[in-house]
XYZ file of C-alpha atoms in Angstrom:
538
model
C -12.477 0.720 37.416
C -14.725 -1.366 35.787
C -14.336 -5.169 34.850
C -16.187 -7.219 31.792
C -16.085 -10.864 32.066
C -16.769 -12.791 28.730
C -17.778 -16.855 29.611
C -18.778 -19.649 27.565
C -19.231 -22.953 28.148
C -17.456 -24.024 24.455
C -13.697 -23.454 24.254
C -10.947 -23.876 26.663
C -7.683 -22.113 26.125
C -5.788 -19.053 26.582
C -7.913 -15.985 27.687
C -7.341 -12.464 26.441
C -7.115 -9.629 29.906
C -7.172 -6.053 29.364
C -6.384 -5.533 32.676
C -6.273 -1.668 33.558
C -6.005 -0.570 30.290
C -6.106 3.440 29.940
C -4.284 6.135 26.874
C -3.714 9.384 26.868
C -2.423 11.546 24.269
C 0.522 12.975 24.143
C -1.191 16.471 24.589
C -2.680 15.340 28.018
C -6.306 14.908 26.745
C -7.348 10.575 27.916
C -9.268 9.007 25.616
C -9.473 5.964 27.341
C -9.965 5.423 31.723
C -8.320 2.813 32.917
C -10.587 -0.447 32.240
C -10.475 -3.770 32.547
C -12.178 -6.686 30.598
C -11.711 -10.379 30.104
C -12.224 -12.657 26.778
C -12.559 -16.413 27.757
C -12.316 -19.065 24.462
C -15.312 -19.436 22.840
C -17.091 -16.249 24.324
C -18.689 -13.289 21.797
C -18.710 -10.066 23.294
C -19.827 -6.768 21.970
C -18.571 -3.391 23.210
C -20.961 -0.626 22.745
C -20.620 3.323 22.893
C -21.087 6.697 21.708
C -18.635 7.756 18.616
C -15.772 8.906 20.580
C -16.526 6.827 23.852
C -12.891 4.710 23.117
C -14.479 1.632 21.832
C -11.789 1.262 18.786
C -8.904 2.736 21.236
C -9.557 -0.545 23.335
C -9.887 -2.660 20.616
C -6.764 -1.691 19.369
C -5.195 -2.650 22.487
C -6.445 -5.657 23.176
C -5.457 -6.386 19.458
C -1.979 -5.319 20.209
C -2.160 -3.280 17.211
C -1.841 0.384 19.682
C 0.385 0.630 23.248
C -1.336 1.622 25.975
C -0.151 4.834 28.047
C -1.034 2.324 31.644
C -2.213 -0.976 31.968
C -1.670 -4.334 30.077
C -3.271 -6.120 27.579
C -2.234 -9.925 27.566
C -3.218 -13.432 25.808
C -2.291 -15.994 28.439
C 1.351 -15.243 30.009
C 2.434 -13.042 27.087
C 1.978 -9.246 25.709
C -0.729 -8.527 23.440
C 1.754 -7.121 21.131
C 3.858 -10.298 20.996
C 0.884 -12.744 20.141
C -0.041 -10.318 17.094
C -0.410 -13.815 15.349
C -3.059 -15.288 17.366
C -5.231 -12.030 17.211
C -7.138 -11.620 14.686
C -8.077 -7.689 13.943
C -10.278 -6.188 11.523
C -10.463 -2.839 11.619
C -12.655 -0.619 9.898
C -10.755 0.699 6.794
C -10.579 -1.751 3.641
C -8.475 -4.912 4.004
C -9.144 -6.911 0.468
C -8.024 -6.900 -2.263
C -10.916 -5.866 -4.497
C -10.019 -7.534 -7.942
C -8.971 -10.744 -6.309
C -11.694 -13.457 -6.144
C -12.555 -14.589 -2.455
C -10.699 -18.030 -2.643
C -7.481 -15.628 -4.273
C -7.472 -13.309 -0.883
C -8.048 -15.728 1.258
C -5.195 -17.878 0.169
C -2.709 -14.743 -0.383
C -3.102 -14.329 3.225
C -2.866 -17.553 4.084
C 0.136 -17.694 2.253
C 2.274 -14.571 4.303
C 0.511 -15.506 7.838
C 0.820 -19.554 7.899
C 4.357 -21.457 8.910
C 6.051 -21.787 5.683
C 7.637 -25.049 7.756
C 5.482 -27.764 9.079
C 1.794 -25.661 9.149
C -1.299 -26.732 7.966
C -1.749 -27.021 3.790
C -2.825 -23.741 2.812
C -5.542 -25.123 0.276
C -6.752 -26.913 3.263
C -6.879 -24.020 5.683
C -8.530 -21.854 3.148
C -11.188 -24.446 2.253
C -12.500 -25.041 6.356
C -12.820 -20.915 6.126
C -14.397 -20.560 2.987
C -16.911 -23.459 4.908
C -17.215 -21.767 8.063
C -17.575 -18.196 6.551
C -20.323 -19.593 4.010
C -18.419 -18.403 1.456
C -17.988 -21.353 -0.625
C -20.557 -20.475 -3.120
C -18.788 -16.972 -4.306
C -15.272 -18.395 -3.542
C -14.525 -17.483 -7.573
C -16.129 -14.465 -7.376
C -14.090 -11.347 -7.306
C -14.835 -9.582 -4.381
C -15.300 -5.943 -5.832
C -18.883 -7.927 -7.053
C -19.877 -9.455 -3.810
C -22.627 -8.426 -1.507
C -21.613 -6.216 1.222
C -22.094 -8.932 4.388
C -19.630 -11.387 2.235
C -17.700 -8.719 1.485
C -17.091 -8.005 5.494
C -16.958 -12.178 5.960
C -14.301 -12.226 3.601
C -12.604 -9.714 5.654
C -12.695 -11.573 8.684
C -11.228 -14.585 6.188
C -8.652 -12.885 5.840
C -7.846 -13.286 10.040
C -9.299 -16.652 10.691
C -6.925 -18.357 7.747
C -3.897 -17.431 10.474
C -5.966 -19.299 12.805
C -6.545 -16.664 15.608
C -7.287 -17.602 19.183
C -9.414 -14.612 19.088
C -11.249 -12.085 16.177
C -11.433 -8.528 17.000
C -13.494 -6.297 14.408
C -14.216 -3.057 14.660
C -17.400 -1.978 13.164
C -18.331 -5.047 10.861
C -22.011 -4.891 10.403
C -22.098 -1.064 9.806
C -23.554 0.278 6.499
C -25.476 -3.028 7.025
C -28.935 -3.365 6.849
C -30.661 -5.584 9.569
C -31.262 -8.372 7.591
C -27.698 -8.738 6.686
C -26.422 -7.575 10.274
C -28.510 -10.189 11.881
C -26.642 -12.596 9.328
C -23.363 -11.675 10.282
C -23.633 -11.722 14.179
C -25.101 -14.783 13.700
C -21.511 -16.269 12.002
C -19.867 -14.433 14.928
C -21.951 -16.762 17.281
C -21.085 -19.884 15.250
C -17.287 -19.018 15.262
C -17.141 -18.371 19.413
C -19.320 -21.763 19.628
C -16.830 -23.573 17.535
C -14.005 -22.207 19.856
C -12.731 -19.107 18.414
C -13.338 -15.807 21.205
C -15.356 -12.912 19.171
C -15.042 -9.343 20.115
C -17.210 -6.598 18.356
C -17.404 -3.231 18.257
C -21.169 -2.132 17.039
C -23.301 0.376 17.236
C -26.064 -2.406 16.648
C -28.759 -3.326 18.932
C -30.302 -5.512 17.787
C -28.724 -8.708 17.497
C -27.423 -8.035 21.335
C -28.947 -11.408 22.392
C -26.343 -13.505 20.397
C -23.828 -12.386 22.740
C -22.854 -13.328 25.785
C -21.434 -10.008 27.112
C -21.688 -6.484 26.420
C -19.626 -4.260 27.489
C -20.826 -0.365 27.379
C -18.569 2.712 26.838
C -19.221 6.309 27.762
C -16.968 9.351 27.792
C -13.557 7.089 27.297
C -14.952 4.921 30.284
C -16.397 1.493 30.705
C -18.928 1.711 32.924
C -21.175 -1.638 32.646
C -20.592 -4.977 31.286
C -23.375 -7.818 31.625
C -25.584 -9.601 30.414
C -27.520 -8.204 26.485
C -30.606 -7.302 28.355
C -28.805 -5.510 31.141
C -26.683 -3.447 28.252
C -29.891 -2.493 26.300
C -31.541 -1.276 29.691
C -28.516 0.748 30.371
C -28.474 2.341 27.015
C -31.772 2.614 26.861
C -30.905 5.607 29.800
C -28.154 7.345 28.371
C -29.243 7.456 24.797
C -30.223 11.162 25.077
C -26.901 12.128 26.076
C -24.903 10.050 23.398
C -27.118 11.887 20.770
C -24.499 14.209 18.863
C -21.285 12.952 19.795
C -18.852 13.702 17.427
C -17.286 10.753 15.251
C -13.589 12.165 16.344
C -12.075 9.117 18.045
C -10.017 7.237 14.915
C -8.305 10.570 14.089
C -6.855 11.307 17.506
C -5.372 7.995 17.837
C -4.771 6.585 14.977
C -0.821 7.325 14.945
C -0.226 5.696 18.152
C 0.833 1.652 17.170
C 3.668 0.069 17.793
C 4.081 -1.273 14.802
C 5.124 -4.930 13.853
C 6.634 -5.921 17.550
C 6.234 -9.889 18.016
C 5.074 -10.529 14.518
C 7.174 -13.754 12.841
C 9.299 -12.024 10.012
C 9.587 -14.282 7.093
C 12.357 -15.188 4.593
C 12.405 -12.198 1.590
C 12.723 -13.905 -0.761
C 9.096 -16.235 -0.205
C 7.193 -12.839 1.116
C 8.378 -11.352 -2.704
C 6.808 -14.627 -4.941
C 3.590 -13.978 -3.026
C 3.490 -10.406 -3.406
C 4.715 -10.223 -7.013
C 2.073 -13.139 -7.729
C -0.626 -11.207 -6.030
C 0.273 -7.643 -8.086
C 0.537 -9.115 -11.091
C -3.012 -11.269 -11.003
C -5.029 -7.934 -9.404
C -2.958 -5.414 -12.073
C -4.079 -8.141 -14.973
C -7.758 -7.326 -13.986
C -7.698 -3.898 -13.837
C -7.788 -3.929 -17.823
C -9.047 -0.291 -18.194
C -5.584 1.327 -15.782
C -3.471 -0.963 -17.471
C -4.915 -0.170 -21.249
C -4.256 3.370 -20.560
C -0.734 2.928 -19.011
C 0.272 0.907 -21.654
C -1.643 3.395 -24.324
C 0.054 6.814 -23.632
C 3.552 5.521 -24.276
C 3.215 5.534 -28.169
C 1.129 7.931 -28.617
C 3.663 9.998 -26.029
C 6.293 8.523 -28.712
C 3.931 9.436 -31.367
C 3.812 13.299 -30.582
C 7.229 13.420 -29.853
C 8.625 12.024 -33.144
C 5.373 14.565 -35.117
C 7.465 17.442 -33.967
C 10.540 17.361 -36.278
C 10.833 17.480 -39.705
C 11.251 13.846 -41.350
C 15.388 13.029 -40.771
C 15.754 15.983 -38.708
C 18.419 13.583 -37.074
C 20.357 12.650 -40.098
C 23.981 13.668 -40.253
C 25.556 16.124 -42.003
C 22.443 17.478 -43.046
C 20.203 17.422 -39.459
C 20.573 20.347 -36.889
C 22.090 18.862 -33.766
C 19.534 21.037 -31.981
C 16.849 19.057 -32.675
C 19.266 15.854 -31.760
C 19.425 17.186 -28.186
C 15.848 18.069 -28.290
C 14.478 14.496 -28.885
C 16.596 12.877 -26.203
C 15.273 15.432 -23.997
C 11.868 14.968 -24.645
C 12.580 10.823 -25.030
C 13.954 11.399 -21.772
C 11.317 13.332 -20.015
C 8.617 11.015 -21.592
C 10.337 8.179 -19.320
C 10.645 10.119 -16.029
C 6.455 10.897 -16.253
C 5.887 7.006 -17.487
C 7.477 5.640 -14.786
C 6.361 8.111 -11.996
C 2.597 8.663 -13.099
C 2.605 4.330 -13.074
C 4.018 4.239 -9.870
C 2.791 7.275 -7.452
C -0.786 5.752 -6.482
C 0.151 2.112 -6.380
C 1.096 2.224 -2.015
C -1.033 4.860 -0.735
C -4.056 3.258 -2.372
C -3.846 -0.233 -0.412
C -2.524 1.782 2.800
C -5.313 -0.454 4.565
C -4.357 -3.784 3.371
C -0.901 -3.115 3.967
C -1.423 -1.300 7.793
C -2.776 -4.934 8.604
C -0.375 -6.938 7.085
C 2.191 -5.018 8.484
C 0.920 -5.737 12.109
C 1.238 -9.355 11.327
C 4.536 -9.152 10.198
C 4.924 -8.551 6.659
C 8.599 -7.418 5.425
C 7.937 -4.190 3.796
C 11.263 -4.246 1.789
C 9.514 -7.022 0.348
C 6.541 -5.128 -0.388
C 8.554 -2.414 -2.202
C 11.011 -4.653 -4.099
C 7.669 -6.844 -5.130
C 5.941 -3.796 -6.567
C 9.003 -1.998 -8.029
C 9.589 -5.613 -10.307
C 6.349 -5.686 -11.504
C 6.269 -1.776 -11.861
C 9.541 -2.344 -13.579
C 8.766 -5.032 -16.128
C 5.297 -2.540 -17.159
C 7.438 0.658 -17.630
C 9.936 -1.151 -19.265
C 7.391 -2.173 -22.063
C 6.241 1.767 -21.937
C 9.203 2.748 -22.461
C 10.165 0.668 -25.374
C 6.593 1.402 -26.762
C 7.147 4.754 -26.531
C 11.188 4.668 -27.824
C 9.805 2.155 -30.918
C 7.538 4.892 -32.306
C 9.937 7.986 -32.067
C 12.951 6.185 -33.393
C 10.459 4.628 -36.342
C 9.334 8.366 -36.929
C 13.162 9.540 -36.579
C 15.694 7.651 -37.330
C 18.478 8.051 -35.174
C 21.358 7.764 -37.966
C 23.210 5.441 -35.073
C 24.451 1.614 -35.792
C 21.950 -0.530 -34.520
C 23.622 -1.532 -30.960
C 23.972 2.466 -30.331
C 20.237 2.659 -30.566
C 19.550 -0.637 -28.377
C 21.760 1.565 -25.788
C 19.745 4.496 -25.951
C 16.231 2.652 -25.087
C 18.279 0.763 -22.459
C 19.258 4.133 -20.546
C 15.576 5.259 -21.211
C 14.290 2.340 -19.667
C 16.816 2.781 -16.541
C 15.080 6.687 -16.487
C 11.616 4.936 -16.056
C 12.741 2.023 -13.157
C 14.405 4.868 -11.298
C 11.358 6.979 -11.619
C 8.945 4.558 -10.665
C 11.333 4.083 -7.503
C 10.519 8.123 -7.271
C 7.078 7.042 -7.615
C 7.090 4.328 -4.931
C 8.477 6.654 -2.556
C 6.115 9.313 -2.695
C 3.249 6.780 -2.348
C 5.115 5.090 0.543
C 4.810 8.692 2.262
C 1.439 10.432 1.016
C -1.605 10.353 2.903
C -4.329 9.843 0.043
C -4.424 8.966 -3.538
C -4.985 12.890 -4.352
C -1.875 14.005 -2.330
C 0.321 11.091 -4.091
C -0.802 12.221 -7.369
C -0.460 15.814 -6.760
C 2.822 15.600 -5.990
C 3.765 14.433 -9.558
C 4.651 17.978 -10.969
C 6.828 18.988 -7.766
C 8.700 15.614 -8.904
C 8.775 16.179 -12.531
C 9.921 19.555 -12.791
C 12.917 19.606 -10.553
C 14.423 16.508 -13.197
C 13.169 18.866 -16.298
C 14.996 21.911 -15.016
C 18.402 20.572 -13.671
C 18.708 18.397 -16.724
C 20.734 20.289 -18.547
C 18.403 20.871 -21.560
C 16.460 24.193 -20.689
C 19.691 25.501 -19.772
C 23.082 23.723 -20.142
C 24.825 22.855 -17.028
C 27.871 25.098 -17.622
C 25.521 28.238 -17.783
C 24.629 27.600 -14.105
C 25.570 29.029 -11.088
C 28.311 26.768 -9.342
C 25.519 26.169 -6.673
C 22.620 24.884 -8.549
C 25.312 23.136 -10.789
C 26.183 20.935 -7.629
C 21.899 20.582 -6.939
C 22.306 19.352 -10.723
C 24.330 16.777 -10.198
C 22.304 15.382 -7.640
C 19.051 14.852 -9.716
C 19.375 11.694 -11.728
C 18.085 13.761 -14.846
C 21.260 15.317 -15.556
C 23.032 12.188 -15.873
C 20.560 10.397 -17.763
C 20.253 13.050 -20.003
C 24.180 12.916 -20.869
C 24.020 9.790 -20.922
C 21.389 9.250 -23.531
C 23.032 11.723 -25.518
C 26.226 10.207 -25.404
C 24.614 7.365 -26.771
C 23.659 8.722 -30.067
C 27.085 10.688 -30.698
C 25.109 14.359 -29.512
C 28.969 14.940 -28.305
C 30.272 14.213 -32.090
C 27.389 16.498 -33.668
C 28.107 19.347 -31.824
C 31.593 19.040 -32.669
C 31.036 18.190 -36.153
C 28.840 21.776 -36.333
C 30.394 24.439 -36.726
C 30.053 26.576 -33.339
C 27.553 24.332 -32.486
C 28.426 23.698 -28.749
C 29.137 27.521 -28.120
C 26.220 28.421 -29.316
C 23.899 26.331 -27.641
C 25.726 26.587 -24.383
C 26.850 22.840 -23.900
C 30.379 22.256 -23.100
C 32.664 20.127 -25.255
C 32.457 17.211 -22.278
C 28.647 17.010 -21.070
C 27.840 14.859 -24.034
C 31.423 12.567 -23.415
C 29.920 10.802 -20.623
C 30.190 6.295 -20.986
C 26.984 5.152 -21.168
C 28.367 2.742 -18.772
C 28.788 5.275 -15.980
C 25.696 6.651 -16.790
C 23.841 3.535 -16.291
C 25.508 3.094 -12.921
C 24.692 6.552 -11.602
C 21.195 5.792 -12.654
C 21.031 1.860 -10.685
C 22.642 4.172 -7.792
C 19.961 6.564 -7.412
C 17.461 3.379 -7.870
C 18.823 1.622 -5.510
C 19.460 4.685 -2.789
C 15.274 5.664 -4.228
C 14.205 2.037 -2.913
C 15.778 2.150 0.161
C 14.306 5.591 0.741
C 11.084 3.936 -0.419
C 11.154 1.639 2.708
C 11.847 4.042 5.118
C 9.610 5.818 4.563
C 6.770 3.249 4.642
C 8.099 1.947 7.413
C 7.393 5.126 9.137
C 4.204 5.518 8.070
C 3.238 2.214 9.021
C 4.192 2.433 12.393
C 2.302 5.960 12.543
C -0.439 4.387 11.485
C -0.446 1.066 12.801
């Protein structure tokens, strides 16, 4: 078993031991021989390999981001895992927020990862990184406009404002070129001479010398650590048979964390001002998404109100057909509004939130932070979209009846963006959340009650009907505008069009409540499920 030693003569403190440190997968194949290595304060070391030669799969562990099958990772007396805190890990997947500006990340994460009681001022903290990064000059830049090197720094911001005893990143300079590398090994060196121990993984060469230990992986073994010049010599030998390796390591393991385990969980309702604050100011920017979410709902309302003659709602002369038609279609246009605003919003900062996650953010936070700013924007869709149709169509309803109508469409939406929430919370990719929007949509559509009334079905599907929140926002809505009085004012009205006399009898009260139950039981769902994934993917 082989041993890496990182020294320096800066730094005293708490060291960081891998100390037999092997994983396996649970089909048997090991990715990783049992190795050991040790991080003194104030030492940069570099870990080297082939794709696949378990470079990340030790980082990981030393990070106490992924359990080892045997062995121990440690930072002083304690578990890797339980000093989460005071390890600082970026990995190689996206961990900004693009539309914030670099001062605006840095102090977000300052904000969740700094003692709310008796830590450092967080304007303080994020100024001394901002100064040690070299970042001060684009601190008001957002960083979707940033160079790619301050782009990575900002990154490892995001680590150093929790004040790490060590920074573990995993690939930082690639996609680099060496101008820019050379740059930011260079910071690395400042930050382990200032105190801080710095452990890369690279591909890199060239800026070797800036270390003081390399460690060198081959075949899921380490099997030198010394000095740069002894590294290079040693790679300089095996680089013929590292040609060709195949870049497979991140998917094998990348399920294995243990999740949030030693990470300081934080009172709700501080983690959920943060998070709100930080949705709403990166939602604000994206000014093209949020024209178009806020567009479609009139002209959804628009098209919807086009299809009816003018009054086609006024009593005694309007057809109660086309009554229960609009609410339907008023009804569906909230279900897509809220779902379609909803379904990409998790899945597409799974990065950002895998991190956070390790270092203890509450994800019921996360969810209840996204669904109230989700909920305000669908709310204004929705009342958009309600504003235009009942303009177009007058619902021949006192004025509080129609108030209660966009209320219960508005209910539709929050529950649907719950829907949404939880879909994202479980996808894989942006394409497989938003695929899934018709297999969510047309399950609500059909057990309604509109395509075919809810008396026409079979007992069985009856009972699946009663368990989509659809069907009871749908009687709901129409008990709102009388639809139960029109049918009984028309003459055969209800036989004909299938709808028993008490479908369109139910309180909008109790409809309201069935709908803040299925929220609420949606949400919960919501977390679960992102729980899961995060510790999957942790």
């Amino acid at each position: 078993m082989a041993e890496a030693t990182s020294t320096s003569t800066e730094g005293s403190g708490e060291e960081l031991r891998g100390a037999g440190i092997g994983v396996t997968l649970p089909g048997g194949r090991r990715i990783l021989q049992p190795a050991s290595l040790l991080i003194a304060p104030g030492s940069f070391t570099a870990l080297l390999g082939a794709s696949g030669s378990g470079k990340t799969t030790l980082l990981k562990v030393l990070a106490g981001v992924m359990d080892a099958t045997e062995g121990t990772a440690s930072l002083g007396d304690a578990p890797a895992a339980a000093r989460v805190a005071d390890l600082g890990y970026v990995p190689q997947r996206e961990t900004v927020h693009e539309r914030l500006t670099v001062r605006e990340a840095l102090r977000y994460a300052a904000l969740l990862r700094l003692d709310p009681d008796g830590g450092p001022p967080v304007d303080e903290v994020v100024e001394d990184v901002l100064h040690e990064l070299d970042l001060t000059a684009v601190a008001e830049t957002q960083i979707r406009l940033v160079s790619g090197g301050e782009r990575r720094r900002a990154a490892c911001g995001l680590e150093l404002v929790g004040r790490p005893r060590v920074l573990l990143l995993d690939e930082p300079t690639s996609g680099l070129d060496p101008v820019l590398e050379r740059r930011l090994m260079a910071m690395f060196r400042r930050l382990a001479d200032q105190g801080t121990a710095v452990v890369v993984v690279t591909h890199a060469t060239a800026s070797l010398d800036l270390c003081d230990t390399v460690a060198v992986l081959q075949d899921g073994a380490l099997v030198i650590s010394g000095s740069p010049a002894e590294a290079v010599e040693f790679l300089g030998a095996v680089a013929r048979d590292a040609a060709g390796r195949d870049s497979a390591e991140a998917a094998e393991f990348s399920g294995a964390g243990p999740g949030r385990r030693g990470a300081t969980v934080r009172p709700l309702g501080l983690e959920l001002r943060v998070l709100v604050g930080r949705y709403v100011r990166t939602l604000l920017r994206d000014r093209r998404t949020l024209a178009v979410l806020l567009g479609q709902a009139p002209i959804i309302g628009l098209l919807i109100g086009v299809l009816f003659e003018p009054h086609a709602l006024r009593r005694p002369d309007g057809q109660p057909g086309d009554a229960i038609q609009l609410v339907f279609l008023v009804m569906t246009g909230s279900i897509w509004l809220g779902i379609t605003a909803a379904c990409r919003e998790v899945v597409k900062e799974r990065g950002i939130l895998e991190r956070e996650f390790d270092v203890g953010l509450r994800l019921d936070a996360y969810i209840l932070a996204k669904a109230a700013v989700l909920g305000v924007l669908s709310a204004v869709q929705v009342l958009l979209m309600v504003a235009v149709v009942v303009a177009l169509q007058p619902l021949d309803v006192p004025a509080s009846s129609v108030l209660t109508f966009a209320g219960l469409a508005v209910l539709v939406a929050w529950v649907s963006v719950a829907l949404g929430l939880a879909v994202s919370a479980a996808a894989r990719s942006v394409d497989q959340a938003a695929g899934a929007v018709p297999v969510l949509l047309i399950p609500q559509l059909l057990f309604a009650g509109a395509l075919v009334p809810v008396d026409r079905m079979p007992r069985l599907i009856g009972a699946v009907a009663d368990l989509t929140y659809a069907r009871w926002a749908y009687a709901a809505m129409g008990s709102s505008v009388d639809l139960g009085d029109r049918l009984t004012g028309a003459s055969g009205a209800a036989q004909v069009l299938g709808f028993g006399g008490d479908f369109f009898r139910l309180r909008p009260g109790a409809g309201a409540l069935a709908l803040v139950l299925f929220g609420v039981l949606i949400l919960l769902l919501a977390v679960v499920l992102l729980y899961r994934r995060a510790t999957l993917d942790a």
